[in-house]
Short mmCIF file of C-alpha atoms and ligand atoms in Angstrom, two decimals:
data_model
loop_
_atom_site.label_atom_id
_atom_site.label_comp_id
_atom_site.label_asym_id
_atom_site.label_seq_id
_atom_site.Cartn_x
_atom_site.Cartn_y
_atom_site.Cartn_z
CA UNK A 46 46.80 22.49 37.29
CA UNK A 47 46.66 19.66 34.89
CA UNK A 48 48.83 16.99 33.30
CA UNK A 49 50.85 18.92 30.20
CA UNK A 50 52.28 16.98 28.55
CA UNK A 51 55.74 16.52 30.32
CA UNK A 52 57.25 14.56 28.01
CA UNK A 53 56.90 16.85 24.82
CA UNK A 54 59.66 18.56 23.52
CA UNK A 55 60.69 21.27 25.25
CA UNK A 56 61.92 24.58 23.33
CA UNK A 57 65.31 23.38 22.63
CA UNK A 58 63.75 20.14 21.41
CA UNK A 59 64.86 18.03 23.59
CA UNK A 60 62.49 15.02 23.61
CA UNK A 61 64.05 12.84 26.80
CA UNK A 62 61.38 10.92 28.96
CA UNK A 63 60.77 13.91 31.78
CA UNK A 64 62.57 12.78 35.00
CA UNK A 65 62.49 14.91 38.67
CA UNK A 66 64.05 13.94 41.25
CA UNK A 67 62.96 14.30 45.41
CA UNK A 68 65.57 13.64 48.09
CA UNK A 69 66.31 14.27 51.04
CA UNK A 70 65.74 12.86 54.92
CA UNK A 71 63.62 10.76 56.70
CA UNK A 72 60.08 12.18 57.10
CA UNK A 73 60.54 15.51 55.39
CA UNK A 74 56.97 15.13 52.95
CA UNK A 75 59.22 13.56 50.09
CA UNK A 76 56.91 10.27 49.18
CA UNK A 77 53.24 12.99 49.43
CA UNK A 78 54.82 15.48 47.58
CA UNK A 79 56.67 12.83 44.78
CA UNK A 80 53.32 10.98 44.79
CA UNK A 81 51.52 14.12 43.51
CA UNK A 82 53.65 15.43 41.10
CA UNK A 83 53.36 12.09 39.64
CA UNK A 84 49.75 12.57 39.57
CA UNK A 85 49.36 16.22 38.59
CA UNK A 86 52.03 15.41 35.98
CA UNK A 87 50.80 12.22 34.56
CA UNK A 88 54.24 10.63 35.48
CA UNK A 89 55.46 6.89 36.85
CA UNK A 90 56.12 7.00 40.60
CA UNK A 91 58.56 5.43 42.43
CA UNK A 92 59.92 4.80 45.80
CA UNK A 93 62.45 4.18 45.95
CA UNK A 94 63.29 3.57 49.54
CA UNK A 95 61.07 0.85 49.28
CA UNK A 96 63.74 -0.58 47.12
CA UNK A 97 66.17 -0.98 50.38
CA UNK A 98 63.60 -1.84 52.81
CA UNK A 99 62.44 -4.96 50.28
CA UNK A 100 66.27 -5.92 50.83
CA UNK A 101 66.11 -5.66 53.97
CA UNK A 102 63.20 -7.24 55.00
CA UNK A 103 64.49 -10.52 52.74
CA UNK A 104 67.98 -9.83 54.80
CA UNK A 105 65.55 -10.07 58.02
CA UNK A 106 63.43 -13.04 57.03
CA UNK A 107 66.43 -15.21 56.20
CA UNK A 108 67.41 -14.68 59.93
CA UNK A 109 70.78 -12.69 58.66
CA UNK A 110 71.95 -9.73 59.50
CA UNK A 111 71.74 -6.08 57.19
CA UNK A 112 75.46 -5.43 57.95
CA UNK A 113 76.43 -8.83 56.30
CA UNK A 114 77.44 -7.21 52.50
CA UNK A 115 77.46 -10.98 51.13
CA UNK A 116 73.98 -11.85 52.55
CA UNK A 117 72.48 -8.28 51.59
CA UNK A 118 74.24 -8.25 47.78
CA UNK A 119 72.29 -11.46 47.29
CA UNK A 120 69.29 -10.51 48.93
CA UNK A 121 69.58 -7.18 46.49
CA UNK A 122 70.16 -9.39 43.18
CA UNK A 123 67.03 -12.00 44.40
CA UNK A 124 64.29 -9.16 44.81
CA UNK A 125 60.98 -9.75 42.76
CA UNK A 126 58.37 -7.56 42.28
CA UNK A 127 56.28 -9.15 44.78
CA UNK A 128 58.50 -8.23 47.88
CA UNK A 129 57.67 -4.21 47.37
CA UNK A 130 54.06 -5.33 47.80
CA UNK A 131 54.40 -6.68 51.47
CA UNK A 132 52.69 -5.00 54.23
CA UNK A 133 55.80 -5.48 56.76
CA UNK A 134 58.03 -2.92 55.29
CA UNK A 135 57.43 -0.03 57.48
CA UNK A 136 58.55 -0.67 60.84
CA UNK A 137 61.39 0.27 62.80
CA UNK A 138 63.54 -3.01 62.01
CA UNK A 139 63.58 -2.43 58.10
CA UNK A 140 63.72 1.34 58.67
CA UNK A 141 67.01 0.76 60.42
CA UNK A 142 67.66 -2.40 58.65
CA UNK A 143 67.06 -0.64 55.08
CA UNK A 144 70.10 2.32 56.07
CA UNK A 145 72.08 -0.45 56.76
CA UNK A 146 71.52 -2.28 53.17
CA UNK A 147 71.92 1.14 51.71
CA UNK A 148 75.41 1.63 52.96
CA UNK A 149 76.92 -1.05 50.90
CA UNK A 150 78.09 -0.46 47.38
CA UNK A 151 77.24 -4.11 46.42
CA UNK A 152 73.46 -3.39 47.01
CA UNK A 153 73.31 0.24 45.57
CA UNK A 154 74.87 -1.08 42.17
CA UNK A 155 72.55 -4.23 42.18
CA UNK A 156 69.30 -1.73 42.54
CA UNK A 157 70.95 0.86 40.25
CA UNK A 158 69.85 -0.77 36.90
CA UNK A 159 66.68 -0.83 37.36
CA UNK A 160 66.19 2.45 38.71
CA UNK A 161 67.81 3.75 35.78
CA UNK A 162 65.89 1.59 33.38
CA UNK A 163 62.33 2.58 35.21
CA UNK A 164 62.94 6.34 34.61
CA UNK A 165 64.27 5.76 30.84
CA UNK A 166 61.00 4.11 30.26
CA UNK A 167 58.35 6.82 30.67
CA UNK A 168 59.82 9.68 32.63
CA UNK A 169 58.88 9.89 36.30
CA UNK A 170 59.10 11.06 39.84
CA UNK A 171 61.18 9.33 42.19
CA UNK A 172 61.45 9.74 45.52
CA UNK A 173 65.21 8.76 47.54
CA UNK A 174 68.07 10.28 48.91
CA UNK A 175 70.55 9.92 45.82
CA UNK A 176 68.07 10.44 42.60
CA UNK A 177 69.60 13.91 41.77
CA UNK A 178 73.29 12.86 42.41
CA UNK A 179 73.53 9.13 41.17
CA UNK A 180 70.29 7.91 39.76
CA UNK A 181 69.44 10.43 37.18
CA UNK A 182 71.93 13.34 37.13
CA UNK A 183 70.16 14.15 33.87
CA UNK A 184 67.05 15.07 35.93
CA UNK A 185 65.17 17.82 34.76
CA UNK A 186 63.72 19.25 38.34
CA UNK A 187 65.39 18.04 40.97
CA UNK A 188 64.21 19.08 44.71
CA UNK A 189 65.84 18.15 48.11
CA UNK A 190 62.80 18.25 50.75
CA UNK A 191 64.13 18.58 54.16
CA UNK A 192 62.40 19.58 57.61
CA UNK A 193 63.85 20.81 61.06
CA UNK A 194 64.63 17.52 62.64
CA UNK A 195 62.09 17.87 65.61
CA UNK A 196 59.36 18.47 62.77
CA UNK A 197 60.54 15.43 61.23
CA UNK A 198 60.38 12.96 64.17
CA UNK A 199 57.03 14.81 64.88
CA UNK A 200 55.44 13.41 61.62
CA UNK A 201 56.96 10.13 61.90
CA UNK A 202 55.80 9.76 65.81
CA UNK A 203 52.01 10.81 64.36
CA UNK A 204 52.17 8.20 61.81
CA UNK A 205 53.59 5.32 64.61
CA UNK A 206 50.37 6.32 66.63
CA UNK A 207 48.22 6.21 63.85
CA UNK A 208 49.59 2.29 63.07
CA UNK A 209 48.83 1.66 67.18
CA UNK A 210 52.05 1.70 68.10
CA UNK A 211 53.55 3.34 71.44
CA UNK A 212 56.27 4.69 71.39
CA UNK A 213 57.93 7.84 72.77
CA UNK A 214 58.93 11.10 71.19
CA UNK A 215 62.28 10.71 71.98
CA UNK A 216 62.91 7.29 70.79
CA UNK A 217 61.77 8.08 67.42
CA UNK A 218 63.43 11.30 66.75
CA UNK A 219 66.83 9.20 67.68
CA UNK A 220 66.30 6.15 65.61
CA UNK A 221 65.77 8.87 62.72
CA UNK A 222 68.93 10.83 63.64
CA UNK A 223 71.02 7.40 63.69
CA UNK A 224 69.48 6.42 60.11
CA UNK A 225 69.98 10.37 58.42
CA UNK A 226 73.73 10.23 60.35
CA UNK A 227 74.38 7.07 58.27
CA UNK A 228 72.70 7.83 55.30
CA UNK A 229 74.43 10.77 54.34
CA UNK A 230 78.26 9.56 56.12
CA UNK A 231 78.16 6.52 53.80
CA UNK A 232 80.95 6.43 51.48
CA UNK A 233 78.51 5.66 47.98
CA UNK A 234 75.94 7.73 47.03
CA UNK A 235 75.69 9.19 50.17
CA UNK A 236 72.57 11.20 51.00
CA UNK A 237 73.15 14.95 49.78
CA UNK A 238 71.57 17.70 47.79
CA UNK A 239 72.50 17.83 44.41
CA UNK A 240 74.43 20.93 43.05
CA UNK A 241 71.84 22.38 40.92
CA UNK A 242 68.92 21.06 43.45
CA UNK A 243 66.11 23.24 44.81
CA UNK A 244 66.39 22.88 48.72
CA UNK A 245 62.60 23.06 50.09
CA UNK A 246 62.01 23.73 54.07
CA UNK A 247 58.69 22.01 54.95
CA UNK A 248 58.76 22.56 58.09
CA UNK A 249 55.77 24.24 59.39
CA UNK A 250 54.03 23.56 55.90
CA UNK A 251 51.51 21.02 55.39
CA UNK A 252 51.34 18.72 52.67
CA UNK A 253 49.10 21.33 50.25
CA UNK A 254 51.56 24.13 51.00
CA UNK A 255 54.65 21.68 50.73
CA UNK A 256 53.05 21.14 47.22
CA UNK A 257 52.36 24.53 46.42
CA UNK A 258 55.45 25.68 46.64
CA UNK A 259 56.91 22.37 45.16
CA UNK A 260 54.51 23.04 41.63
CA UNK A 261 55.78 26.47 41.38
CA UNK A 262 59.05 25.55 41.33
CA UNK A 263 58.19 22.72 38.86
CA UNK A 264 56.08 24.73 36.13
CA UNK A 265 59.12 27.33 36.30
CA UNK A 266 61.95 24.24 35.31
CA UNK A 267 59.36 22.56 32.73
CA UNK A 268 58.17 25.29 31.45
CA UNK A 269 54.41 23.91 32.02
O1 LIG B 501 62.89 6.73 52.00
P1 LIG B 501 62.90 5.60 53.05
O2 LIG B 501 62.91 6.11 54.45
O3 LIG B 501 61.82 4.62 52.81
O4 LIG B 501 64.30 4.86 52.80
C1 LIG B 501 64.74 3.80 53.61
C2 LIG B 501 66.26 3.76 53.60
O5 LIG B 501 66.70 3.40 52.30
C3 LIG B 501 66.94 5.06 53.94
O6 LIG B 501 67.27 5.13 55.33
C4 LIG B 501 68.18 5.06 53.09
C5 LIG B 501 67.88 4.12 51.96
N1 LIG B 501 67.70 4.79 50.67
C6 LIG B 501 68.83 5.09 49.96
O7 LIG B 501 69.94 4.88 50.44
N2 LIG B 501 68.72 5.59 48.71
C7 LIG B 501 67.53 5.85 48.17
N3 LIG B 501 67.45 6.34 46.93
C8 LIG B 501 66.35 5.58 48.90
C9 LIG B 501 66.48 5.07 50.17
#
């Protein structure tokens, strides 16, 4: 497995910056598995869910609220590169807060351009929920990683008790279920497979098999 070049030209000569896409739910291995492609491939990365929870964390620290489309558009147009370094942007606040940003059409179309303009650069992998439908339709692999949803709230319950935090089962898998409801009921870009996306089922695989099966499906679309 090693870095071929992605971004020569493919048989029909096509020469375009190499772009795959991962969506799909809270929790389902997206960022692990995005984060390796990216390295096995020699490709950008980026997270974009970070994106919305930088929004929302401004939204939080301004004392307003997520819902509020004024205060979120202009916490959307303000971000800096500096606010997708803080360590706050994690918890359960901007996880719900972050859904709530997403939602509104204002906030999506301030984010969109540079999204756009970071996988024209160089190629990449990016990880969301709308990369294969709205960000980069022109992807060349896209994959939509989903899990049951008691696997899902399983992983994300781990990683709350490995940050120190107590908190029961239950509580997490319905915080996720109110975020996924939203994310894929909201009227833009809502959270969906693509048409010509590769649906991968990671539940009961870890994050080597998730990737396994992931690369296969890869090398076959590149041609690597
Ligand atoms: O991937 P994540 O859990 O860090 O994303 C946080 C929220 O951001 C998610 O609930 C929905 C939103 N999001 C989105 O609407 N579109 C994306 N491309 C990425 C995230």
């Amino acid at each position: 497995m090693s870095g071929t070049a992605p971004g020569a030209p493919s048989p029909e000569g096509l020469t375009a910056p190499v772009v795959i896409a991962v969506d799909g739910p809270a929790a389902a291995g997206k960022g692990t598995l995005a984060r390796r492609l990216a390295a096995e491939l020699g490709l950008p990365y980026l997270d974009t869910g970070l994106l919305y929870r930088a929004v929302a964390r401004r939204v939080l620290l301004g004392g307003g609220s997520p819902t509020d489309p004024a205060v979120a558009e202009a916490a959307a147009r303000a971000l800096e590169p500096e606010d997708l370094q803080r360590g706050d942007l994690r918890g359960p606040d901007v996880d719900q807060g972050a859904s709530q940003v997403a939602a509104q059409p204002a906030v999506r179309a301030a984010l969109l351009e540079f999204q756009r303009g970071f996988a024209a650069r160089n190629g990449a992998v990016m990880d969301g929920r709308d990369i294969g439908t709205v960000v980069c339709p022109d992807a060349r692999v896209k994959l939509f990683v989903t899990a049951s949803a008691e696997a899902r709230a399983h992983r994300r319950w781990l990683e709350r008790q490995g940050r120190g935090e107590s908190v029961p089962l239950e509580e997490v898998a319905a915080e996720m279920a109110v975020r996924d409801a939203r994310d894929a009921a909201r009227d833009v870009a809502p959270m969906r497979p693509a048409e010509d996306a590769v649906l991968l089922d990671t539940t009961g695989l870890d994050a080597e098999a998730a990737f396994g099966a992931a690369w296969l499906l890869v090398q076959a679309r590149l041609g690597v």
